[in-house]
PDB file of C-alpha atoms in Angstrom:
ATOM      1  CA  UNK S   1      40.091  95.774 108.861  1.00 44.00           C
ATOM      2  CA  UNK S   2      36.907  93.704 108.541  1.00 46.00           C
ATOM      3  CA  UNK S   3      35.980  92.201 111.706  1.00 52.00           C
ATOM      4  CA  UNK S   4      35.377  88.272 111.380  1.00 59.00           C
ATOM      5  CA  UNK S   5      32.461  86.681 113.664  1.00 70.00           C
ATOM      6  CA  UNK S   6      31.515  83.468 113.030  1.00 78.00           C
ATOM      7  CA  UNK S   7      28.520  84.652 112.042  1.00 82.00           C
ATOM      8  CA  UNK S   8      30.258  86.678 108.633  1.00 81.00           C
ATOM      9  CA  UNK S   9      32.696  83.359 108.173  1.00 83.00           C
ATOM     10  CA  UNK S  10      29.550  81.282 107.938  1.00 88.00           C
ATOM     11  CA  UNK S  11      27.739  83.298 105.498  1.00 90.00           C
ATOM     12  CA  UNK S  12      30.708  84.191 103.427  1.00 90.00           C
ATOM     13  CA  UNK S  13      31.724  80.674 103.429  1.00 92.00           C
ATOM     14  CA  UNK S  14      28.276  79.293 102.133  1.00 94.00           C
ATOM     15  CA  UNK S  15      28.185  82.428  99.449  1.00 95.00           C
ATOM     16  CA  UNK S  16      31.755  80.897  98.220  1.00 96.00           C
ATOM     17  CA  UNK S  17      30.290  77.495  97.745  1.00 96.00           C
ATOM     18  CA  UNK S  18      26.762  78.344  96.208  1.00 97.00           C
ATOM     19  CA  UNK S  19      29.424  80.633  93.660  1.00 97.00           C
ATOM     20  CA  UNK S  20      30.766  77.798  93.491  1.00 97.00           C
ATOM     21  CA  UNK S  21      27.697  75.381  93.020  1.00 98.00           C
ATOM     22  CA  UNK S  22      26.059  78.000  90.338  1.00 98.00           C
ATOM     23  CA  UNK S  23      29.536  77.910  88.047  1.00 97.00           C
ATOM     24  CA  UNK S  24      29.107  73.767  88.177  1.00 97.00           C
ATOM     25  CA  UNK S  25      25.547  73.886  87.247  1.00 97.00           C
ATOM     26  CA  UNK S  26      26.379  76.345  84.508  1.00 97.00           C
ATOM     27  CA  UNK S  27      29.012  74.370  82.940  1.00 95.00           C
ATOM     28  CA  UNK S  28      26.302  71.733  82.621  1.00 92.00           C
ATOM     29  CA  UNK S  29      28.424  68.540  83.886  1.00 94.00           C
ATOM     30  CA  UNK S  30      26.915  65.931  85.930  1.00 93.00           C
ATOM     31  CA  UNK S  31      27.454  67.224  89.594  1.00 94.00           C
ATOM     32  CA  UNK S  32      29.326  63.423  90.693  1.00 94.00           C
ATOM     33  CA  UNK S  33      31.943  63.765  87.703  1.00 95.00           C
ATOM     34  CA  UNK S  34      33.610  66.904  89.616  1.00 96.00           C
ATOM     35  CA  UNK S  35      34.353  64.738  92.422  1.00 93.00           C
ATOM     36  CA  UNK S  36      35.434  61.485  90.056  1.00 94.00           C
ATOM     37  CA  UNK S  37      37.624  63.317  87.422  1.00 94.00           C
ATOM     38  CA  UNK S  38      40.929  64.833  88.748  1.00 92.00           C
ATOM     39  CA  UNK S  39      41.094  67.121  86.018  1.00 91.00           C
ATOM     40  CA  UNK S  40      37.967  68.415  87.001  1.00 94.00           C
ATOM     41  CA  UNK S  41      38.234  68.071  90.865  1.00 94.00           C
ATOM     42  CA  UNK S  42      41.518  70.195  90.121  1.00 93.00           C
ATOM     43  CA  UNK S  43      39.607  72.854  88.323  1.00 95.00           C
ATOM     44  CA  UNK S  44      37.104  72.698  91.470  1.00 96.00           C
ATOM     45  CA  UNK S  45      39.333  73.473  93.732  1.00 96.00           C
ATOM     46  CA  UNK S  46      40.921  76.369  91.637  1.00 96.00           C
ATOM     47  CA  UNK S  47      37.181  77.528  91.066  1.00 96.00           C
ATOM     48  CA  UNK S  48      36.712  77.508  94.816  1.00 97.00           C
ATOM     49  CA  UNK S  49      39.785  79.721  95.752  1.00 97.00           C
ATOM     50  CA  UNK S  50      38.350  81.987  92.869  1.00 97.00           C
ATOM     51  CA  UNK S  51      35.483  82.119  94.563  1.00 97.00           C
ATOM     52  CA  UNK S  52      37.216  83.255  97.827  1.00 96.00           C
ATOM     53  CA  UNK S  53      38.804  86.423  95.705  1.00 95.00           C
ATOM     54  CA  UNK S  54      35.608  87.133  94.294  1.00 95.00           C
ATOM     55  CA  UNK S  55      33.773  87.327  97.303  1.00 94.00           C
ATOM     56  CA  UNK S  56      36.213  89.382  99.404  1.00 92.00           C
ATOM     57  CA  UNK S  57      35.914  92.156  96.244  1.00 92.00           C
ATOM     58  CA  UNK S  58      31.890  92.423  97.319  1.00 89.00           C
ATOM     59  CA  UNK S  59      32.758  92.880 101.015  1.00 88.00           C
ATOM     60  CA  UNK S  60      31.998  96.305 101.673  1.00 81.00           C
ATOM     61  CA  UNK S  61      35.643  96.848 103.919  1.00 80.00           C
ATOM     62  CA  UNK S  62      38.111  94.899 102.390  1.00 80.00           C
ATOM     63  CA  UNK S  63      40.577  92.527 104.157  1.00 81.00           C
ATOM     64  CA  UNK S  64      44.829  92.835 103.339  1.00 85.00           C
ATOM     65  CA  UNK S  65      45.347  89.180 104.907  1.00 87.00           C
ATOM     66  CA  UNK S  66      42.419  87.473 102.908  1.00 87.00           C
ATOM     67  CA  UNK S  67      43.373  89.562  99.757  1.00 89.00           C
ATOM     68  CA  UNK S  68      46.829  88.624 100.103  1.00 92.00           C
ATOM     69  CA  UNK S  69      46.574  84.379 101.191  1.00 94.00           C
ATOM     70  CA  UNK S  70      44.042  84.091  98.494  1.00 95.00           C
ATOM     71  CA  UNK S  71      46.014  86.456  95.812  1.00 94.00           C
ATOM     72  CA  UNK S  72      49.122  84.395  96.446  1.00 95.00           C
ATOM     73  CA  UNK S  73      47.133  80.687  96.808  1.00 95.00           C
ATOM     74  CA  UNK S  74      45.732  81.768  93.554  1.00 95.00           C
ATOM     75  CA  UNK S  75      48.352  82.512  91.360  1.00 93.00           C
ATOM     76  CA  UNK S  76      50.489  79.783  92.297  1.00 94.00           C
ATOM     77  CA  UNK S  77      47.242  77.018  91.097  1.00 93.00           C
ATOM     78  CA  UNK S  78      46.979  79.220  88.317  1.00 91.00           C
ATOM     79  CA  UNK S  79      50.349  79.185  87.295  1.00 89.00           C
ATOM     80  CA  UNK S  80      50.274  75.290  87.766  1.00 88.00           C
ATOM     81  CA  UNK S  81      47.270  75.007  85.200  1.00 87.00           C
ATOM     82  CA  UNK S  82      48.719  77.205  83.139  1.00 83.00           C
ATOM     83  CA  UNK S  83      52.292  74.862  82.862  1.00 83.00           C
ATOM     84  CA  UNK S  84      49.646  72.214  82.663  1.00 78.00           C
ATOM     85  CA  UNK S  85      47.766  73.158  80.413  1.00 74.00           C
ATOM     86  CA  UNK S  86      48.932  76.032  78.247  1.00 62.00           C
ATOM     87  CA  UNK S  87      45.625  76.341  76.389  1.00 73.00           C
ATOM     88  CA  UNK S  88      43.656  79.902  75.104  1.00 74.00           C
ATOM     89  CA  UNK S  89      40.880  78.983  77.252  1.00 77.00           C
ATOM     90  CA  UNK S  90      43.324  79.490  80.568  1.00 87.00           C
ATOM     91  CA  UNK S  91      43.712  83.090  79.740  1.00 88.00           C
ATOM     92  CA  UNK S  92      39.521  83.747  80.231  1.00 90.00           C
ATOM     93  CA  UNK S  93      40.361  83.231  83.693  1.00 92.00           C
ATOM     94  CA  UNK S  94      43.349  84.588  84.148  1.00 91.00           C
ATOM     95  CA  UNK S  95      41.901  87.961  82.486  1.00 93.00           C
ATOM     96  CA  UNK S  96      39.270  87.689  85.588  1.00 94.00           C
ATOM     97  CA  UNK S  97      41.737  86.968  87.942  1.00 94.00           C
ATOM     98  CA  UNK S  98      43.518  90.270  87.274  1.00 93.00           C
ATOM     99  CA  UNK S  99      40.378  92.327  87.281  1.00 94.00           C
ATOM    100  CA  UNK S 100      39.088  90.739  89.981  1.00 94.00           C
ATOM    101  CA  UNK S 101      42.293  92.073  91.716  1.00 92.00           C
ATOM    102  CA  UNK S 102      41.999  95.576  89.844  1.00 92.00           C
ATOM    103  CA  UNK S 103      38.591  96.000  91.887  1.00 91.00           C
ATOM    104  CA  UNK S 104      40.081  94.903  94.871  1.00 88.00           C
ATOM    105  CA  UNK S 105      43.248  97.163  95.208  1.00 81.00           C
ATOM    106  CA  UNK S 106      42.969  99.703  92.750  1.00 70.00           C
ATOM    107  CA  UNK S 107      40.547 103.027  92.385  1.00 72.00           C
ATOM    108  CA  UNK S 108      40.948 103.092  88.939  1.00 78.00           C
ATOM    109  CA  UNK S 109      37.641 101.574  88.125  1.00 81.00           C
ATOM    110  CA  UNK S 110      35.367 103.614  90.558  1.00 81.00           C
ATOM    111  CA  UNK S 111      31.951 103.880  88.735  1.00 86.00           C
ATOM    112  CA  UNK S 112      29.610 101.485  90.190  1.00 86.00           C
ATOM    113  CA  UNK S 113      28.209 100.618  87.088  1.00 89.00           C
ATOM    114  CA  UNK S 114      31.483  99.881  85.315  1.00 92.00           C
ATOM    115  CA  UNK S 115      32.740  97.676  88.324  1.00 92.00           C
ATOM    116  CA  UNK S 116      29.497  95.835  88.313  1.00 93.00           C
ATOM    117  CA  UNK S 117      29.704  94.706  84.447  1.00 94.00           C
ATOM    118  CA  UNK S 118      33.011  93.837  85.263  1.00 95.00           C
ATOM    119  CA  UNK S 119      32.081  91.470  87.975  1.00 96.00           C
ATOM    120  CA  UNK S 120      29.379  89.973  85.903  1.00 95.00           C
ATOM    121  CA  UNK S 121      31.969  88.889  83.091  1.00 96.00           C
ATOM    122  CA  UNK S 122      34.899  87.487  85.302  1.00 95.00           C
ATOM    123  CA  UNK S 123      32.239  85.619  87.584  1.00 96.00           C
ATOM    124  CA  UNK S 124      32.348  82.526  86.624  1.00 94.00           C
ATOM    125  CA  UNK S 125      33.114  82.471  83.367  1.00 95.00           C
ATOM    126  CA  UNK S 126      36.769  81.199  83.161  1.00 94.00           C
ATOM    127  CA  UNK S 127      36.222  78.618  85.345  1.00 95.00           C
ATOM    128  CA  UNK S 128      32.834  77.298  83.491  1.00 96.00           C
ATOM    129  CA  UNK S 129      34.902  77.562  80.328  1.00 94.00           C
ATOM    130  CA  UNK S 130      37.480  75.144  81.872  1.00 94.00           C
ATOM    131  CA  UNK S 131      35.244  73.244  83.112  1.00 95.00           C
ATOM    132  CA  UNK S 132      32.910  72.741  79.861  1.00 94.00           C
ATOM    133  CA  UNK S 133      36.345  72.255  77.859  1.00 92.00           C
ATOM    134  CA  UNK S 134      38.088  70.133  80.039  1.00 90.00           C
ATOM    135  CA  UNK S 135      35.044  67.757  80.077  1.00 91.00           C
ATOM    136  CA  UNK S 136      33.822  67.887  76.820  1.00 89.00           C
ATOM    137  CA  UNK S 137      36.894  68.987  74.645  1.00 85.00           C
ATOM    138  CA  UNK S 138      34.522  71.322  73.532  1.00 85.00           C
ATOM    139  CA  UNK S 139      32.768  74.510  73.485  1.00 89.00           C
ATOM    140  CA  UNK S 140      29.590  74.784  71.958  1.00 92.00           C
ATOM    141  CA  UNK S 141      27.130  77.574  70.906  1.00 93.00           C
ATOM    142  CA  UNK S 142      24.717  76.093  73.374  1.00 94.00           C
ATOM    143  CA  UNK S 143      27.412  76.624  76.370  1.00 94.00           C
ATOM    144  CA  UNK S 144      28.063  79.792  74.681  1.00 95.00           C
ATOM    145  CA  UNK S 145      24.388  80.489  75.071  1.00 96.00           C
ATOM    146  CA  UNK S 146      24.240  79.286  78.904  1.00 97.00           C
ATOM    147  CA  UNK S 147      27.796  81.452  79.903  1.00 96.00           C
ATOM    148  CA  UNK S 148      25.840  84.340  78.400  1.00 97.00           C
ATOM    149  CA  UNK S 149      23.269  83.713  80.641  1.00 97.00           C
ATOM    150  CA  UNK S 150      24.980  83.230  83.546  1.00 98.00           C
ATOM    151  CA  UNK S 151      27.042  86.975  83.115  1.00 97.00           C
ATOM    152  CA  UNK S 152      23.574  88.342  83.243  1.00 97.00           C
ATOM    153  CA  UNK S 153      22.546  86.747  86.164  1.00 98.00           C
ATOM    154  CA  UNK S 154      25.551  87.252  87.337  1.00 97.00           C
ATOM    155  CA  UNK S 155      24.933  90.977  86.644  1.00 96.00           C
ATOM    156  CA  UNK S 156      21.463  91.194  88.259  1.00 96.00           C
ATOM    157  CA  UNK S 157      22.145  89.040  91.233  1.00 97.00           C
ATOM    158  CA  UNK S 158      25.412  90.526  92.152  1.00 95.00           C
ATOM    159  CA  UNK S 159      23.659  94.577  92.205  1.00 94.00           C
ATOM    160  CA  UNK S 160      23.791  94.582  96.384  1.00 92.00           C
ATOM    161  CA  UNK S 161      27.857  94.755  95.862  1.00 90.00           C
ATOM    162  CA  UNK S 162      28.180  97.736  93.895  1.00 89.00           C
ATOM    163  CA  UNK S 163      24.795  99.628  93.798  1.00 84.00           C
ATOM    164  CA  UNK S 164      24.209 102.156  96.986  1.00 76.00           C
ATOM    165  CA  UNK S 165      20.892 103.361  95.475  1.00 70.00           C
ATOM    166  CA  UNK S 166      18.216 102.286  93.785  1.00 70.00           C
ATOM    167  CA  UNK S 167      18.262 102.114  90.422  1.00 72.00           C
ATOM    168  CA  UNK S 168      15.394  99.660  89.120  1.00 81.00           C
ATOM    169  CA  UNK S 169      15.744 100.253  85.303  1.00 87.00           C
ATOM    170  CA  UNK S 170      19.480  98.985  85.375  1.00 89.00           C
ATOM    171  CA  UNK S 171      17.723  95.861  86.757  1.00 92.00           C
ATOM    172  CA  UNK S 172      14.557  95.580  85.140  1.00 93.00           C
ATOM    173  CA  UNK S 173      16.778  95.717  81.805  1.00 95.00           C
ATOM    174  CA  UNK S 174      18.806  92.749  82.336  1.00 96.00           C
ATOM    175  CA  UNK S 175      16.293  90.979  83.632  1.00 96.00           C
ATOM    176  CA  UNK S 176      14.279  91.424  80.370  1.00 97.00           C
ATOM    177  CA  UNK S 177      17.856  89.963  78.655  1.00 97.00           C
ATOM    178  CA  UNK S 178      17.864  87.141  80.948  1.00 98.00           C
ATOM    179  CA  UNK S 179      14.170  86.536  79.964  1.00 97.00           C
ATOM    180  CA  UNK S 180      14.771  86.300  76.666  1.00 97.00           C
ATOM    181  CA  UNK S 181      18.105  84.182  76.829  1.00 96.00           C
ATOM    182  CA  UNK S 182      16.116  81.593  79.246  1.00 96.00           C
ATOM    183  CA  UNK S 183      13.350  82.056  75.906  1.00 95.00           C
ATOM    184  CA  UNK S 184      15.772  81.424  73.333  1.00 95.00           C
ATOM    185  CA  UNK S 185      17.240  77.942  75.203  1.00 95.00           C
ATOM    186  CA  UNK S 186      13.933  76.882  75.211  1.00 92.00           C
ATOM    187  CA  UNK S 187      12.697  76.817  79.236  1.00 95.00           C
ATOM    188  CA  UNK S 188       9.747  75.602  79.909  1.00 94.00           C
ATOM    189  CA  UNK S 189       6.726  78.060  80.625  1.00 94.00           C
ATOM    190  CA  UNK S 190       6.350  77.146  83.737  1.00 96.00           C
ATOM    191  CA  UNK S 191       9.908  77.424  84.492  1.00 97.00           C
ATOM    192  CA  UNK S 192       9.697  80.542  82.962  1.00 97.00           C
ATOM    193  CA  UNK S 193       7.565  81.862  85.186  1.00 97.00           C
ATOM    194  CA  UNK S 194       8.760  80.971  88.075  1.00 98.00           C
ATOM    195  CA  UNK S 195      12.319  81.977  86.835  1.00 98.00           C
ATOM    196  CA  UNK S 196      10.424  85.833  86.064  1.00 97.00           C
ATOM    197  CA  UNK S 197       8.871  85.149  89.420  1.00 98.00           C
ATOM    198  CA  UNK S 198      12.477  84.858  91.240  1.00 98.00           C
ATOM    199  CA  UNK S 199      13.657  88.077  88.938  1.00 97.00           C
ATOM    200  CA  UNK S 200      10.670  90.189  90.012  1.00 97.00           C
ATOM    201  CA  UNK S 201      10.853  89.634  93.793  1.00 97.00           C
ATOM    202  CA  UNK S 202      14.604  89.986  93.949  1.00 96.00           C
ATOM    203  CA  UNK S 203      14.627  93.343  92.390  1.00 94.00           C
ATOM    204  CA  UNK S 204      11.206  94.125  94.220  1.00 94.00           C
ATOM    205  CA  UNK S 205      13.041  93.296  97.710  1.00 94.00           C
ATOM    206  CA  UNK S 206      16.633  95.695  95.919  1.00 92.00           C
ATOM    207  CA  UNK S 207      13.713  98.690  95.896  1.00 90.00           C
ATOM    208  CA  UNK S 208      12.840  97.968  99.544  1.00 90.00           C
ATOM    209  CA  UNK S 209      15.629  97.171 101.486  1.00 90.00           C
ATOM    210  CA  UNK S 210      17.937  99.466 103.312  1.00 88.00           C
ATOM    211  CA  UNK S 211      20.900  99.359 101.026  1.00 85.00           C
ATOM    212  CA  UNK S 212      23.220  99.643 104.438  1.00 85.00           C
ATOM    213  CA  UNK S 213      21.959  95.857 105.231  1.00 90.00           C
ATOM    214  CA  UNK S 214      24.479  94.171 103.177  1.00 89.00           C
ATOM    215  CA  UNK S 215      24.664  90.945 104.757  1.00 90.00           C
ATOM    216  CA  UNK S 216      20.866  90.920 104.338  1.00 93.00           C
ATOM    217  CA  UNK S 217      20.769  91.662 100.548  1.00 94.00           C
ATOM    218  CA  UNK S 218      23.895  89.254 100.022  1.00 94.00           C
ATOM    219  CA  UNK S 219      22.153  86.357 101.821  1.00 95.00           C
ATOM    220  CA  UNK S 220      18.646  86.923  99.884  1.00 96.00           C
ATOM    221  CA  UNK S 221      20.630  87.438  96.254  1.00 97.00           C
ATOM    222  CA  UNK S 222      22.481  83.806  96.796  1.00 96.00           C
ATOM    223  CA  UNK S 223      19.301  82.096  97.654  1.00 97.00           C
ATOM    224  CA  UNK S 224      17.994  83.866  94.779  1.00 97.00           C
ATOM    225  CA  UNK S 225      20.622  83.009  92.182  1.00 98.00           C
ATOM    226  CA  UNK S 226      20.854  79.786  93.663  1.00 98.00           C
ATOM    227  CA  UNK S 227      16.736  78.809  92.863  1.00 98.00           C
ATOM    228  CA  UNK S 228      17.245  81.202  89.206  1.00 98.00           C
ATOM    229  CA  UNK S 229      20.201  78.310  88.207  1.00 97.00           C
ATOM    230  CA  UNK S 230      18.782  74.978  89.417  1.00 97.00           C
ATOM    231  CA  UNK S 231      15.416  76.050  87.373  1.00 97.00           C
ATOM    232  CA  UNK S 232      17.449  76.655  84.966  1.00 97.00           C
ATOM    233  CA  UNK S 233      20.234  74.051  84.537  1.00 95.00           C
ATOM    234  CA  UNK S 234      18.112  71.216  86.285  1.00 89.00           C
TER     235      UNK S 234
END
């Protein structure tokens, strides 16, 4: 069982809420209406328990009692939104909370690269669709465009959970996708650089680092994902 310090509370707990943070950025709301709106303070709070479950599958040892409270808190919000609001775009994120619960338990996804892609799409991407639709009453090809973006950087950011070795082309790939997606919504080019600038030094430091250190590549990915989404959502 995973031993809990403060130390590994703290930084888990701030890695939920930058998840968190990123996924409210994404959905491209003001920040104030989360906190204003029930429906969306609702959502929050659903988005932050997903966030818990999430987290605990890139824990190298898992934990049965977090697994379990946050399984169970889960499903019972879930089901609530779900009675609430029995729309299409609940299932997104009920497809990610099963797989996110198919990584956790079960060894029958056990290639890193497969469980990787996997965590990319259910990252986020329920919840952001909730959000953007809940809000807007809408989904449009420009939040289309920005969810797209965000499984990628989801993707790249997220490599310290699932990669033991290096494996540079994996990242310098996606990070030529994200590139081009940040291109194609029309960044600035001196966002743009310093967005390539982030993407560069976090797969520099990936080549570098001892890939035992995983509190050490967690911490530097969320400060990295964190600067890659307020450059580009801000």
């Amino acid at each position: 069982m995973l031993k809990f310090d403060r130390s590994f509370l703290i930084q888990s707990g701030l890695r939920v809420i930058s998840m968190v943070f990123i996924w409210m950025l994404f959905a491209n709301i003001s920040l104030k209406l989360f906190f204003v709106n029930p429906r969306l303070l609702h959502l929050l709070v659903i988005g932050l328990v997903f966030a818990v479950l999430l987290t605990a599958v890139s824990w190298p040892r898992k934990n049965a009692l977090v697994i379990i409270l946050t399984d169970t808190l889960l499903a019972i919000l879930l089901a609530s939104l779900y009675l609430d609001t029995p729309s299409i775009n609940v299932w997104l994120i009920l497809i990610g909370f099963l797989l996110a619960n198919l990584l956790l338990i079960s060894n029958l996804i056990d290639e890193p690269h497969c469980r990787w892609i996997i965590y990319g799409f259910i990252s986020g991407t329920g919840i952001v669709l909730l959000f953007t639709t809940t809000y807007h009453h809408y989904f449009s090809l420009v939040s289309l465009m920005y969810m797209t973006l965000m499984i990628f950087a989801n993707i790249f950011f997220f490599y310290y959970a699932f990669m033991k070795q290096n494996n540079q082309l994996s990242m310098i790939v996606v990070s030529v996708l994200i590139l081009m997606l940040c291109f194609t919504l029309a960044i600035s080019f001196f966002k743009m650089i310093l967005i390539a600038g982030i993407l560069a030094f976090y797969a520099y430091f990936e080549s570098r680092v001892n890939f035992r250190n995983f509190e050490k590549r967690a911490n530097v990915s969320t400060v990295s994902f964190l600067l890659f989404s307020m450059l580009v959502c801000f």
